[in-house]
C-alpha cells in the first residue's frame, strides 16, 4: 500500500473512533511534537501557522482531532518550499497511520 493510502485509511479509521487507540498514543505524541517543531518564519503560509496552532491546542486522545491534524498536514501547501520541519511531521503522520492501521482497536475500513 502506498504511504498516502495508508494515511487515508488511518484517518478513516480514526473518524470511526472516539479516542485514539492506546497502541498508537506514542505515535500521536511524536506527531504533535513534530508539528509543533515546524519552523515558522515571516513568509510562512498561513495554513502552516494554523496547523502549528491546532497542534498546540489538540487533545491527543481525541481521534477526530488527530485525524483533522493529519488532513491539515497533508493539505498544507508545498509551494513555495514548505517550512523547516515539515518532513519530520509528514513522516510522523505516516508512522501514526501505520500504528492506527495495525491496531486491533481500530475498526476496519470498507473499501
PDB file as gemmi writes it, atoms N, CA and C in Angstrom:
CRYST1    1.000    1.000    1.000  90.00  90.00  90.00 P 1                      
ATOM      1  N   UNK A   1       0.847  -1.168   0.000  1.00  0.00           N  
ATOM      2  CA  UNK A   1       0.000   0.000   0.000  1.00  0.00           C  
ATOM      3  C   UNK A   1       0.898   1.238   0.000  1.00  0.00           C  
ATOM      4  N   UNK A   2       0.532   2.207  -0.810  1.00  0.00           N  
ATOM      5  CA  UNK A   2       1.294   3.458  -0.886  1.00  0.00           C  
ATOM      6  C   UNK A   2       1.105   4.263   0.397  1.00  0.00           C  
ATOM      7  N   UNK A   3       2.112   5.046   0.778  1.00  0.00           N  
ATOM      8  CA  UNK A   3       2.013   5.827   2.021  1.00  0.00           C  
ATOM      9  C   UNK A   3       0.762   6.696   2.108  1.00  0.00           C  
ATOM     10  N   UNK A   4       0.375   7.357   1.015  1.00  0.00           N  
ATOM     11  CA  UNK A   4      -0.808   8.225   1.081  1.00  0.00           C  
ATOM     12  C   UNK A   4      -2.061   7.397   1.339  1.00  0.00           C  
ATOM     13  N   UNK A   5      -2.106   6.182   0.796  1.00  0.00           N  
ATOM     14  CA  UNK A   5      -3.254   5.302   1.042  1.00  0.00           C  
ATOM     15  C   UNK A   5      -3.287   4.853   2.500  1.00  0.00           C  
ATOM     16  N   UNK A   6      -2.114   4.603   3.069  1.00  0.00           N  
ATOM     17  CA  UNK A   6      -2.044   4.235   4.486  1.00  0.00           C  
ATOM     18  C   UNK A   6      -2.575   5.365   5.364  1.00  0.00           C  
ATOM     19  N   UNK A   7      -2.209   6.595   5.014  1.00  0.00           N  
ATOM     20  CA  UNK A   7      -2.656   7.758   5.787  1.00  0.00           C  
ATOM     21  C   UNK A   7      -4.164   7.935   5.641  1.00  0.00           C  
ATOM     22  N   UNK A   8      -4.679   7.788   4.436  1.00  0.00           N  
ATOM     23  CA  UNK A   8      -6.130   7.927   4.224  1.00  0.00           C  
ATOM     24  C   UNK A   8      -6.908   6.860   4.988  1.00  0.00           C  
ATOM     25  N   UNK A   9      -6.415   5.635   4.965  1.00  0.00           N  
ATOM     26  CA  UNK A   9      -7.073   4.558   5.702  1.00  0.00           C  
ATOM     27  C   UNK A   9      -7.066   4.852   7.200  1.00  0.00           C  
ATOM     28  N   UNK A  10      -5.951   5.329   7.702  1.00  0.00           N  
ATOM     29  CA  UNK A  10      -5.851   5.631   9.136  1.00  0.00           C  
ATOM     30  C   UNK A  10      -6.793   6.759   9.535  1.00  0.00           C  
ATOM     31  N   UNK A  11      -6.890   7.803   8.723  1.00  0.00           N  
ATOM     32  CA  UNK A  11      -7.802   8.895   9.079  1.00  0.00           C  
ATOM     33  C   UNK A  11      -9.250   8.416   9.030  1.00  0.00           C  
ATOM     34  N   UNK A  12      -9.571   7.534   8.096  1.00  0.00           N  
ATOM     35  CA  UNK A  12     -10.926   6.968   8.044  1.00  0.00           C  
ATOM     36  C   UNK A  12     -11.203   6.134   9.296  1.00  0.00           C  
ATOM     37  N   UNK A  13     -10.223   5.378   9.741  1.00  0.00           N  
ATOM     38  CA  UNK A  13     -10.393   4.590  10.971  1.00  0.00           C  
ATOM     39  C   UNK A  13     -10.548   5.506  12.180  1.00  0.00           C  
ATOM     40  N   UNK A  14      -9.730   6.540  12.246  1.00  0.00           N  
ATOM     41  CA  UNK A  14      -9.824   7.479  13.371  1.00  0.00           C  
ATOM     42  C   UNK A  14     -11.186   8.167  13.399  1.00  0.00           C  
ATOM     43  N   UNK A  15     -11.749   8.437  12.225  1.00  0.00           N  
ATOM     44  CA  UNK A  15     -13.073   9.066  12.162  1.00  0.00           C  
ATOM     45  C   UNK A  15     -14.150   8.193  12.802  1.00  0.00           C  
ATOM     46  N   UNK A  16     -13.934   6.895  12.834  1.00  0.00           N  
ATOM     47  CA  UNK A  16     -14.911   5.965  13.401  1.00  0.00           C  
ATOM     48  C   UNK A  16     -14.747   5.782  14.908  1.00  0.00           C  
ATOM     49  N   UNK A  17     -13.691   6.340  15.457  1.00  0.00           N  
ATOM     50  CA  UNK A  17     -13.388   6.165  16.878  1.00  0.00           C  
ATOM     51  C   UNK A  17     -13.607   7.458  17.649  1.00  0.00           C  
ATOM     52  N   UNK A  18     -13.826   7.322  18.949  1.00  0.00           N  
ATOM     53  CA  UNK A  18     -13.874   8.500  19.816  1.00  0.00           C  
ATOM     54  C   UNK A  18     -12.484   8.842  20.331  1.00  0.00           C  
ATOM     55  N   UNK A  19     -11.719   7.811  20.664  1.00  0.00           N  
ATOM     56  CA  UNK A  19     -10.373   8.028  21.190  1.00  0.00           C  
ATOM     57  C   UNK A  19      -9.346   7.315  20.316  1.00  0.00           C  
ATOM     58  N   UNK A  20      -8.140   7.817  20.363  1.00  0.00           N  
ATOM     59  CA  UNK A  20      -7.031   7.213  19.627  1.00  0.00           C  
ATOM     60  C   UNK A  20      -6.703   5.869  20.277  1.00  0.00           C  
ATOM     61  N   UNK A  21      -6.454   4.830  19.475  1.00  0.00           N  
ATOM     62  CA  UNK A  21      -6.085   3.540  20.061  1.00  0.00           C  
ATOM     63  C   UNK A  21      -4.870   3.676  20.982  1.00  0.00           C  
ATOM     64  N   UNK A  22      -4.912   2.983  22.096  1.00  0.00           N  
ATOM     65  CA  UNK A  22      -3.829   3.034  23.084  1.00  0.00           C  
ATOM     66  C   UNK A  22      -2.482   2.697  22.444  1.00  0.00           C  
ATOM     67  N   UNK A  23      -2.489   1.747  21.531  1.00  0.00           N  
ATOM     68  CA  UNK A  23      -1.235   1.320  20.903  1.00  0.00           C  
ATOM     69  C   UNK A  23      -0.628   2.394  19.997  1.00  0.00           C  
ATOM     70  N   UNK A  24      -1.395   3.420  19.660  1.00  0.00           N  
ATOM     71  CA  UNK A  24      -0.897   4.489  18.790  1.00  0.00           C  
ATOM     72  C   UNK A  24      -0.605   5.777  19.549  1.00  0.00           C  
ATOM     73  N   UNK A  25      -0.746   5.767  20.860  1.00  0.00           N  
ATOM     74  CA  UNK A  25      -0.603   7.015  21.629  1.00  0.00           C  
ATOM     75  C   UNK A  25       0.795   7.619  21.534  1.00  0.00           C  
ATOM     76  N   UNK A  26       1.827   6.790  21.514  1.00  0.00           N  
ATOM     77  CA  UNK A  26       3.181   7.353  21.406  1.00  0.00           C  
ATOM     78  C   UNK A  26       3.409   7.965  20.020  1.00  0.00           C  
ATOM     79  N   UNK A  27       2.771   7.415  19.006  1.00  0.00           N  
ATOM     80  CA  UNK A  27       2.879   7.987  17.661  1.00  0.00           C  
ATOM     81  C   UNK A  27       2.151   9.322  17.566  1.00  0.00           C  
ATOM     82  N   UNK A  28       1.048   9.467  18.308  1.00  0.00           N  
ATOM     83  CA  UNK A  28       0.342  10.755  18.352  1.00  0.00           C  
ATOM     84  C   UNK A  28       1.235  11.798  19.011  1.00  0.00           C  
ATOM     85  N   UNK A  29       1.870  11.416  20.110  1.00  0.00           N  
ATOM     86  CA  UNK A  29       2.778  12.329  20.802  1.00  0.00           C  
ATOM     87  C   UNK A  29       3.899  12.773  19.870  1.00  0.00           C  
ATOM     88  N   UNK A  30       4.448  11.833  19.120  1.00  0.00           N  
ATOM     89  CA  UNK A  30       5.521  12.166  18.174  1.00  0.00           C  
ATOM     90  C   UNK A  30       5.017  13.112  17.089  1.00  0.00           C  
ATOM     91  N   UNK A  31       3.816  12.859  16.569  1.00  0.00           N  
ATOM     92  CA  UNK A  31       3.257  13.735  15.539  1.00  0.00           C  
ATOM     93  C   UNK A  31       3.066  15.152  16.068  1.00  0.00           C  
ATOM     94  N   UNK A  32       2.469  15.274  17.244  1.00  0.00           N  
ATOM     95  CA  UNK A  32       2.246  16.606  17.817  1.00  0.00           C  
ATOM     96  C   UNK A  32       3.567  17.328  18.059  1.00  0.00           C  
ATOM     97  N   UNK A  33       4.562  16.601  18.547  1.00  0.00           N  
ATOM     98  CA  UNK A  33       5.880  17.192  18.789  1.00  0.00           C  
ATOM     99  C   UNK A  33       6.490  17.692  17.485  1.00  0.00           C  
ATOM    100  N   UNK A  34       6.375  16.892  16.430  1.00  0.00           N  
ATOM    101  CA  UNK A  34       6.960  17.275  15.140  1.00  0.00           C  
ATOM    102  C   UNK A  34       6.231  18.457  14.513  1.00  0.00           C  
ATOM    103  N   UNK A  35       4.905  18.473  14.632  1.00  0.00           N  
ATOM    104  CA  UNK A  35       4.164  19.615  14.079  1.00  0.00           C  
ATOM    105  C   UNK A  35       4.512  20.881  14.848  1.00  0.00           C  
ATOM    106  N   UNK A  36       4.577  20.770  16.165  1.00  0.00           N  
ATOM    107  CA  UNK A  36       4.925  21.944  16.981  1.00  0.00           C  
ATOM    108  C   UNK A  36       6.341  22.426  16.698  1.00  0.00           C  
ATOM    109  N   UNK A  37       7.189  21.536  16.176  1.00  0.00           N  
ATOM    110  CA  UNK A  37       8.572  21.880  15.874  1.00  0.00           C  
ATOM    111  C   UNK A  37       8.779  22.494  14.501  1.00  0.00           C  
ATOM    112  N   UNK A  38       7.709  22.628  13.726  1.00  0.00           N  
ATOM    113  CA  UNK A  38       7.830  23.263  12.414  1.00  0.00           C  
ATOM    114  C   UNK A  38       8.269  24.712  12.614  1.00  0.00           C  
ATOM    115  N   UNK A  39       9.269  25.115  11.855  1.00  0.00           N  
ATOM    116  CA  UNK A  39       9.852  26.450  11.995  1.00  0.00           C  
ATOM    117  C   UNK A  39       9.023  27.456  11.201  1.00  0.00           C  
ATOM    118  N   UNK A  40       8.361  28.342  11.920  1.00  0.00           N  
ATOM    119  CA  UNK A  40       7.551  29.383  11.287  1.00  0.00           C  
ATOM    120  C   UNK A  40       8.384  30.651  11.153  1.00  0.00           C  
ATOM    121  N   UNK A  41       8.447  31.167   9.939  1.00  0.00           N  
ATOM    122  CA  UNK A  41       9.185  32.395   9.667  1.00  0.00           C  
ATOM    123  C   UNK A  41       8.222  33.440   9.130  1.00  0.00           C  
ATOM    124  N   UNK A  42       8.733  34.611   8.868  1.00  0.00           N  
ATOM    125  CA  UNK A  42       7.890  35.724   8.430  1.00  0.00           C  
ATOM    126  C   UNK A  42       7.054  35.386   7.197  1.00  0.00           C  
ATOM    127  N   UNK A  43       7.620  34.705   6.238  1.00  0.00           N  
ATOM    128  CA  UNK A  43       6.910  34.408   4.995  1.00  0.00           C  
ATOM    129  C   UNK A  43       6.166  33.084   4.981  1.00  0.00           C  
ATOM    130  N   UNK A  44       6.075  32.412   6.110  1.00  0.00           N  
ATOM    131  CA  UNK A  44       5.418  31.106   6.161  1.00  0.00           C  
ATOM    132  C   UNK A  44       3.923  31.248   5.888  1.00  0.00           C  
ATOM    133  N   UNK A  45       3.405  30.377   5.031  1.00  0.00           N  
ATOM    134  CA  UNK A  45       1.996  30.389   4.661  1.00  0.00           C  
ATOM    135  C   UNK A  45       1.096  30.228   5.891  1.00  0.00           C  
ATOM    136  N   UNK A  46      -0.060  30.861   5.853  1.00  0.00           N  
ATOM    137  CA  UNK A  46      -0.986  30.844   6.989  1.00  0.00           C  
ATOM    138  C   UNK A  46      -1.463  29.434   7.330  1.00  0.00           C  
ATOM    139  N   UNK A  47      -1.604  28.566   6.331  1.00  0.00           N  
ATOM    140  CA  UNK A  47      -2.043  27.195   6.616  1.00  0.00           C  
ATOM    141  C   UNK A  47      -1.068  26.482   7.546  1.00  0.00           C  
ATOM    142  N   UNK A  48       0.222  26.735   7.377  1.00  0.00           N  
ATOM    143  CA  UNK A  48       1.220  26.124   8.253  1.00  0.00           C  
ATOM    144  C   UNK A  48       1.098  26.692   9.660  1.00  0.00           C  
ATOM    145  N   UNK A  49       0.860  27.987   9.748  1.00  0.00           N  
ATOM    146  CA  UNK A  49       0.683  28.624  11.061  1.00  0.00           C  
ATOM    147  C   UNK A  49      -0.539  28.057  11.776  1.00  0.00           C  
ATOM    148  N   UNK A  50      -1.627  27.888  11.031  1.00  0.00           N  
ATOM    149  CA  UNK A  50      -2.846  27.328  11.609  1.00  0.00           C  
ATOM    150  C   UNK A  50      -2.625  25.891  12.072  1.00  0.00           C  
ATOM    151  N   UNK A  51      -1.859  25.131  11.300  1.00  0.00           N  
ATOM    152  CA  UNK A  51      -1.566  23.746  11.661  1.00  0.00           C  
ATOM    153  C   UNK A  51      -0.806  23.681  12.980  1.00  0.00           C  
ATOM    154  N   UNK A  52       0.226  24.498  13.118  1.00  0.00           N  
ATOM    155  CA  UNK A  52       1.014  24.510  14.357  1.00  0.00           C  
ATOM    156  C   UNK A  52       0.138  24.937  15.529  1.00  0.00           C  
ATOM    157  N   UNK A  53      -0.701  25.932  15.321  1.00  0.00           N  
ATOM    158  CA  UNK A  53      -1.608  26.387  16.384  1.00  0.00           C  
ATOM    159  C   UNK A  53      -2.582  25.278  16.775  1.00  0.00           C  
ATOM    160  N   UNK A  54      -3.099  24.557  15.794  1.00  0.00           N  
ATOM    161  CA  UNK A  54      -4.009  23.444  16.078  1.00  0.00           C  
ATOM    162  C   UNK A  54      -3.316  22.354  16.885  1.00  0.00           C  
ATOM    163  N   UNK A  55      -2.064  22.083  16.553  1.00  0.00           N  
ATOM    164  CA  UNK A  55      -1.310  21.066  17.293  1.00  0.00           C  
ATOM    165  C   UNK A  55      -1.078  21.500  18.732  1.00  0.00           C  
ATOM    166  N   UNK A  56      -0.908  22.794  18.941  1.00  0.00           N  
ATOM    167  CA  UNK A  56      -0.688  23.297  20.301  1.00  0.00           C  
ATOM    168  C   UNK A  56      -1.912  23.126  21.183  1.00  0.00           C  
ATOM    169  N   UNK A  57      -3.094  23.142  20.591  1.00  0.00           N  
ATOM    170  CA  UNK A  57      -4.315  23.045  21.388  1.00  0.00           C  
ATOM    171  C   UNK A  57      -5.025  21.698  21.253  1.00  0.00           C  
ATOM    172  N   UNK A  58      -4.455  20.769  20.500  1.00  0.00           N  
ATOM    173  CA  UNK A  58      -5.113  19.487  20.238  1.00  0.00           C  
ATOM    174  C   UNK A  58      -5.132  18.583  21.466  1.00  0.00           C  
ATOM    175  N   UNK A  59      -6.208  17.823  21.569  1.00  0.00           N  
ATOM    176  CA  UNK A  59      -6.333  16.782  22.592  1.00  0.00           C  
ATOM    177  C   UNK A  59      -5.773  15.499  21.982  1.00  0.00           C  
ATOM    178  N   UNK A  60      -4.643  14.996  22.465  1.00  0.00           N  
ATOM    179  CA  UNK A  60      -4.010  13.838  21.841  1.00  0.00           C  
ATOM    180  C   UNK A  60      -4.818  12.546  21.928  1.00  0.00           C  
ATOM    181  N   UNK A  61      -5.831  12.512  22.772  1.00  0.00           N  
ATOM    182  CA  UNK A  61      -6.644  11.301  22.866  1.00  0.00           C  
ATOM    183  C   UNK A  61      -7.883  11.361  21.974  1.00  0.00           C  
ATOM    184  N   UNK A  62      -8.192  12.524  21.419  1.00  0.00           N  
ATOM    185  CA  UNK A  62      -9.383  12.709  20.598  1.00  0.00           C  
ATOM    186  C   UNK A  62      -9.092  12.282  19.158  1.00  0.00           C  
ATOM    187  N   UNK A  63      -9.697  11.173  18.743  1.00  0.00           N  
ATOM    188  CA  UNK A  63      -9.404  10.602  17.429  1.00  0.00           C  
ATOM    189  C   UNK A  63      -9.760  11.545  16.283  1.00  0.00           C  
ATOM    190  N   UNK A  64     -10.887  12.236  16.374  1.00  0.00           N  
ATOM    191  CA  UNK A  64     -11.277  13.117  15.266  1.00  0.00           C  
ATOM    192  C   UNK A  64     -10.351  14.324  15.156  1.00  0.00           C  
ATOM    193  N   UNK A  65      -9.881  14.859  16.287  1.00  0.00           N  
ATOM    194  CA  UNK A  65      -8.927  15.974  16.239  1.00  0.00           C  
ATOM    195  C   UNK A  65      -7.614  15.537  15.601  1.00  0.00           C  
ATOM    196  N   UNK A  66      -7.162  14.344  15.952  1.00  0.00           N  
ATOM    197  CA  UNK A  66      -5.912  13.829  15.387  1.00  0.00           C  
ATOM    198  C   UNK A  66      -6.079  13.609  13.882  1.00  0.00           C  
ATOM    199  N   UNK A  67      -7.219  13.063  13.475  1.00  0.00           N  
ATOM    200  CA  UNK A  67      -7.473  12.854  12.045  1.00  0.00           C  
ATOM    201  C   UNK A  67      -7.464  14.187  11.296  1.00  0.00           C  
ATOM    202  N   UNK A  68      -8.070  15.213  11.879  1.00  0.00           N  
ATOM    203  CA  UNK A  68      -8.088  16.534  11.242  1.00  0.00           C  
ATOM    204  C   UNK A  68      -6.688  17.134  11.144  1.00  0.00           C  
ATOM    205  N   UNK A  69      -5.865  16.918  12.160  1.00  0.00           N  
ATOM    206  CA  UNK A  69      -4.478  17.399  12.095  1.00  0.00           C  
ATOM    207  C   UNK A  69      -3.731  16.738  10.941  1.00  0.00           C  
ATOM    208  N   UNK A  70      -3.932  15.440  10.794  1.00  0.00           N  
ATOM    209  CA  UNK A  70      -3.266  14.722   9.706  1.00  0.00           C  
ATOM    210  C   UNK A  70      -3.738  15.272   8.363  1.00  0.00           C  
ATOM    211  N   UNK A  71      -5.033  15.474   8.228  1.00  0.00           N  
ATOM    212  CA  UNK A  71      -5.566  16.026   6.969  1.00  0.00           C  
ATOM    213  C   UNK A  71      -5.015  17.426   6.697  1.00  0.00           C  
ATOM    214  N   UNK A  72      -4.939  18.238   7.734  1.00  0.00           N  
ATOM    215  CA  UNK A  72      -4.408  19.599   7.566  1.00  0.00           C  
ATOM    216  C   UNK A  72      -2.941  19.560   7.151  1.00  0.00           C  
ATOM    217  N   UNK A  73      -2.190  18.635   7.714  1.00  0.00           N  
ATOM    218  CA  UNK A  73      -0.781  18.480   7.343  1.00  0.00           C  
ATOM    219  C   UNK A  73      -0.673  18.074   5.879  1.00  0.00           C  
ATOM    220  N   UNK A  74      -1.495  17.128   5.457  1.00  0.00           N  
ATOM    221  CA  UNK A  74      -1.465  16.666   4.073  1.00  0.00           C  
ATOM    222  C   UNK A  74      -1.894  17.767   3.099  1.00  0.00           C  
ATOM    223  N   UNK A  75      -2.795  18.648   3.543  1.00  0.00           N  
ATOM    224  CA  UNK A  75      -3.328  19.696   2.667  1.00  0.00           C  
ATOM    225  C   UNK A  75      -2.488  20.968   2.647  1.00  0.00           C  
ATOM    226  N   UNK A  76      -1.554  21.096   3.567  1.00  0.00           N  
ATOM    227  CA  UNK A  76      -0.742  22.319   3.638  1.00  0.00           C  
ATOM    228  C   UNK A  76       0.074  22.475   2.350  1.00  0.00           C  
ATOM    229  N   UNK A  77       0.206  23.705   1.878  1.00  0.00           N  
ATOM    230  CA  UNK A  77       0.885  23.939   0.600  1.00  0.00           C  
ATOM    231  C   UNK A  77       2.375  23.590   0.650  1.00  0.00           C  
ATOM    232  N   UNK A  78       2.859  23.074  -0.476  1.00  0.00           N  
ATOM    233  CA  UNK A  78       4.286  22.752  -0.541  1.00  0.00           C  
ATOM    234  C   UNK A  78       5.020  23.626  -1.547  1.00  0.00           C  
ATOM    235  N   UNK A  79       4.331  24.637  -2.065  1.00  0.00           N  
ATOM    236  CA  UNK A  79       4.994  25.638  -2.889  1.00  0.00           C  
ATOM    237  C   UNK A  79       4.577  27.016  -2.409  1.00  0.00           C  
ATOM    238  N   UNK A  80       5.434  27.973  -2.211  1.00  0.00           N  
ATOM    239  CA  UNK A  80       6.879  27.760  -2.249  1.00  0.00           C  
ATOM    240  C   UNK A  80       7.285  26.718  -1.210  1.00  0.00           C  
ATOM    241  N   UNK A  81       8.537  26.476  -1.097  1.00  0.00           N  
ATOM    242  CA  UNK A  81       9.018  25.412  -0.218  1.00  0.00           C  
ATOM    243  C   UNK A  81       8.338  25.452   1.145  1.00  0.00           C  
ATOM    244  N   UNK A  82       7.925  24.276   1.649  1.00  0.00           N  
ATOM    245  CA  UNK A  82       7.321  24.239   2.983  1.00  0.00           C  
ATOM    246  C   UNK A  82       8.354  24.585   4.051  1.00  0.00           C  
ATOM    247  N   UNK A  83       7.894  24.953   5.244  1.00  0.00           N  
ATOM    248  CA  UNK A  83       8.826  25.366   6.296  1.00  0.00           C  
ATOM    249  C   UNK A  83       9.681  24.215   6.808  1.00  0.00           C  
ATOM    250  N   UNK A  84      10.817  24.581   7.406  1.00  0.00           N  
ATOM    251  CA  UNK A  84      11.686  23.568   8.007  1.00  0.00           C  
ATOM    252  C   UNK A  84      10.901  22.776   9.040  1.00  0.00           C  
ATOM    253  N   UNK A  85      11.087  21.478   9.021  1.00  0.00           N  
ATOM    254  CA  UNK A  85      10.421  20.599   9.968  1.00  0.00           C  
ATOM    255  C   UNK A  85       9.220  19.880   9.390  1.00  0.00           C  
ATOM    256  N   UNK A  86       8.780  20.275   8.194  1.00  0.00           N  
ATOM    257  CA  UNK A  86       7.578  19.653   7.630  1.00  0.00           C  
ATOM    258  C   UNK A  86       7.795  18.181   7.329  1.00  0.00           C  
ATOM    259  N   UNK A  87       8.984  17.805   6.869  1.00  0.00           N  
ATOM    260  CA  UNK A  87       9.222  16.410   6.508  1.00  0.00           C  
ATOM    261  C   UNK A  87       9.173  15.510   7.739  1.00  0.00           C  
ATOM    262  N   UNK A  88       9.729  15.978   8.856  1.00  0.00           N  
ATOM    263  CA  UNK A  88       9.644  15.203  10.093  1.00  0.00           C  
ATOM    264  C   UNK A  88       8.186  14.995  10.492  1.00  0.00           C  
ATOM    265  N   UNK A  89       7.372  16.036  10.347  1.00  0.00           N  
ATOM    266  CA  UNK A  89       5.949  15.934  10.679  1.00  0.00           C  
ATOM    267  C   UNK A  89       5.246  14.969   9.730  1.00  0.00           C  
ATOM    268  N   UNK A  90       5.592  15.024   8.452  1.00  0.00           N  
ATOM    269  CA  UNK A  90       4.981  14.136   7.471  1.00  0.00           C  
ATOM    270  C   UNK A  90       5.327  12.677   7.767  1.00  0.00           C  
ATOM    271  N   UNK A  91       6.574  12.423   8.118  1.00  0.00           N  
ATOM    272  CA  UNK A  91       6.984  11.059   8.459  1.00  0.00           C  
ATOM    273  C   UNK A  91       6.326  10.586   9.754  1.00  0.00           C  
ATOM    274  N   UNK A  92       6.136  11.496  10.700  1.00  0.00           N  
ATOM    275  CA  UNK A  92       5.445  11.145  11.944  1.00  0.00           C  
ATOM    276  C   UNK A  92       3.985  10.795  11.660  1.00  0.00           C  
ATOM    277  N   UNK A  93       3.367  11.481  10.705  1.00  0.00           N  
ATOM    278  CA  UNK A  93       1.985  11.161  10.320  1.00  0.00           C  
ATOM    279  C   UNK A  93       1.914   9.766   9.706  1.00  0.00           C  
ATOM    280  N   UNK A  94       2.891   9.409   8.896  1.00  0.00           N  
ATOM    281  CA  UNK A  94       2.929   8.068   8.310  1.00  0.00           C  
ATOM    282  C   UNK A  94       3.131   7.017   9.393  1.00  0.00           C  
ATOM    283  N   UNK A  95       4.007   7.286  10.337  1.00  0.00           N  
ATOM    284  CA  UNK A  95       4.218   6.364  11.452  1.00  0.00           C  
ATOM    285  C   UNK A  95       2.924   6.170  12.244  1.00  0.00           C  
ATOM    286  N   UNK A  96       2.224   7.261  12.510  1.00  0.00           N  
ATOM    287  CA  UNK A  96       0.949   7.181  13.224  1.00  0.00           C  
ATOM    288  C   UNK A  96      -0.063   6.386  12.410  1.00  0.00           C  
ATOM    289  N   UNK A  97      -0.120   6.629  11.113  1.00  0.00           N  
ATOM    290  CA  UNK A  97      -1.052   5.891  10.256  1.00  0.00           C  
ATOM    291  C   UNK A  97      -0.796   4.392  10.347  1.00  0.00           C  
ATOM    292  N   UNK A  98       0.451   4.009  10.311  1.00  0.00           N  
ATOM    293  CA  UNK A  98       0.784   2.582  10.402  1.00  0.00           C  
ATOM    294  C   UNK A  98       0.414   2.012  11.764  1.00  0.00           C  
ATOM    295  N   UNK A  99       0.591   2.794  12.816  1.00  0.00           N  
ATOM    296  CA  UNK A  99       0.217   2.339  14.159  1.00  0.00           C  
ATOM    297  C   UNK A  99      -1.294   2.163  14.267  1.00  0.00           C  
ATOM    298  N   UNK A 100      -2.045   3.096  13.724  1.00  0.00           N  
ATOM    299  CA  UNK A 100      -3.512   3.001  13.767  1.00  0.00           C  
ATOM    300  C   UNK A 100      -3.989   1.824  12.925  1.00  0.00           C  
ATOM    301  N   UNK A 101      -3.442   1.685  11.732  1.00  0.00           N  
ATOM    302  CA  UNK A 101      -3.885   0.618  10.832  1.00  0.00           C  
ATOM    303  C   UNK A 101      -3.565  -0.771  11.366  1.00  0.00           C  
ATOM    304  N   UNK A 102      -2.540  -0.893  12.175  1.00  0.00           N  
ATOM    305  CA  UNK A 102      -2.188  -2.204  12.728  1.00  0.00           C  
ATOM    306  C   UNK A 102      -2.816  -2.448  14.096  1.00  0.00           C  
ATOM    307  N   UNK A 103      -3.533  -1.470  14.604  1.00  0.00           N  
ATOM    308  CA  UNK A 103      -4.140  -1.594  15.925  1.00  0.00           C  
ATOM    309  C   UNK A 103      -5.399  -2.458  15.873  1.00  0.00           C  
ATOM    310  N   UNK A 104      -5.506  -3.416  16.781  1.00  0.00           N  
ATOM    311  CA  UNK A 104      -6.735  -4.215  16.835  1.00  0.00           C  
ATOM    312  C   UNK A 104      -7.931  -3.398  17.335  1.00  0.00           C  
ATOM    313  N   UNK A 105      -7.665  -2.245  17.939  1.00  0.00           N  
ATOM    314  CA  UNK A 105      -8.738  -1.394  18.466  1.00  0.00           C  
ATOM    315  C   UNK A 105      -9.431  -0.590  17.374  1.00  0.00           C  
ATOM    316  N   UNK A 106      -8.754  -0.384  16.254  1.00  0.00           N  
ATOM    317  CA  UNK A 106      -9.310   0.432  15.176  1.00  0.00           C  
ATOM    318  C   UNK A 106     -10.167  -0.439  14.261  1.00  0.00           C  
ATOM    319  N   UNK A 107     -11.398  -0.007  13.976  1.00  0.00           N  
ATOM    320  CA  UNK A 107     -12.273  -0.807  13.114  1.00  0.00           C  
ATOM    321  C   UNK A 107     -11.760  -0.827  11.681  1.00  0.00           C  
ATOM    322  N   UNK A 108     -12.042  -1.910  10.963  1.00  0.00           N  
ATOM    323  CA  UNK A 108     -11.633  -1.955   9.559  1.00  0.00           C  
ATOM    324  C   UNK A 108     -12.416  -0.931   8.745  1.00  0.00           C  
ATOM    325  N   UNK A 109     -11.816  -0.503   7.657  1.00  0.00           N  
ATOM    326  CA  UNK A 109     -12.452   0.476   6.776  1.00  0.00           C  
ATOM    327  C   UNK A 109     -12.952  -0.260   5.547  1.00  0.00           C  
ATOM    328  N   UNK A 110     -14.215  -0.019   5.200  1.00  0.00           N  
ATOM    329  CA  UNK A 110     -14.764  -0.642   3.997  1.00  0.00           C  
ATOM    330  C   UNK A 110     -14.270   0.108   2.778  1.00  0.00           C  
ATOM    331  N   UNK A 111     -13.822  -0.622   1.807  1.00  0.00           N  
ATOM    332  CA  UNK A 111     -13.271  -0.023   0.588  1.00  0.00           C  
ATOM    333  C   UNK A 111     -14.354   0.339  -0.384  1.00  0.00           C  
TER     334      UNK A 111                                                      
END                                                                             
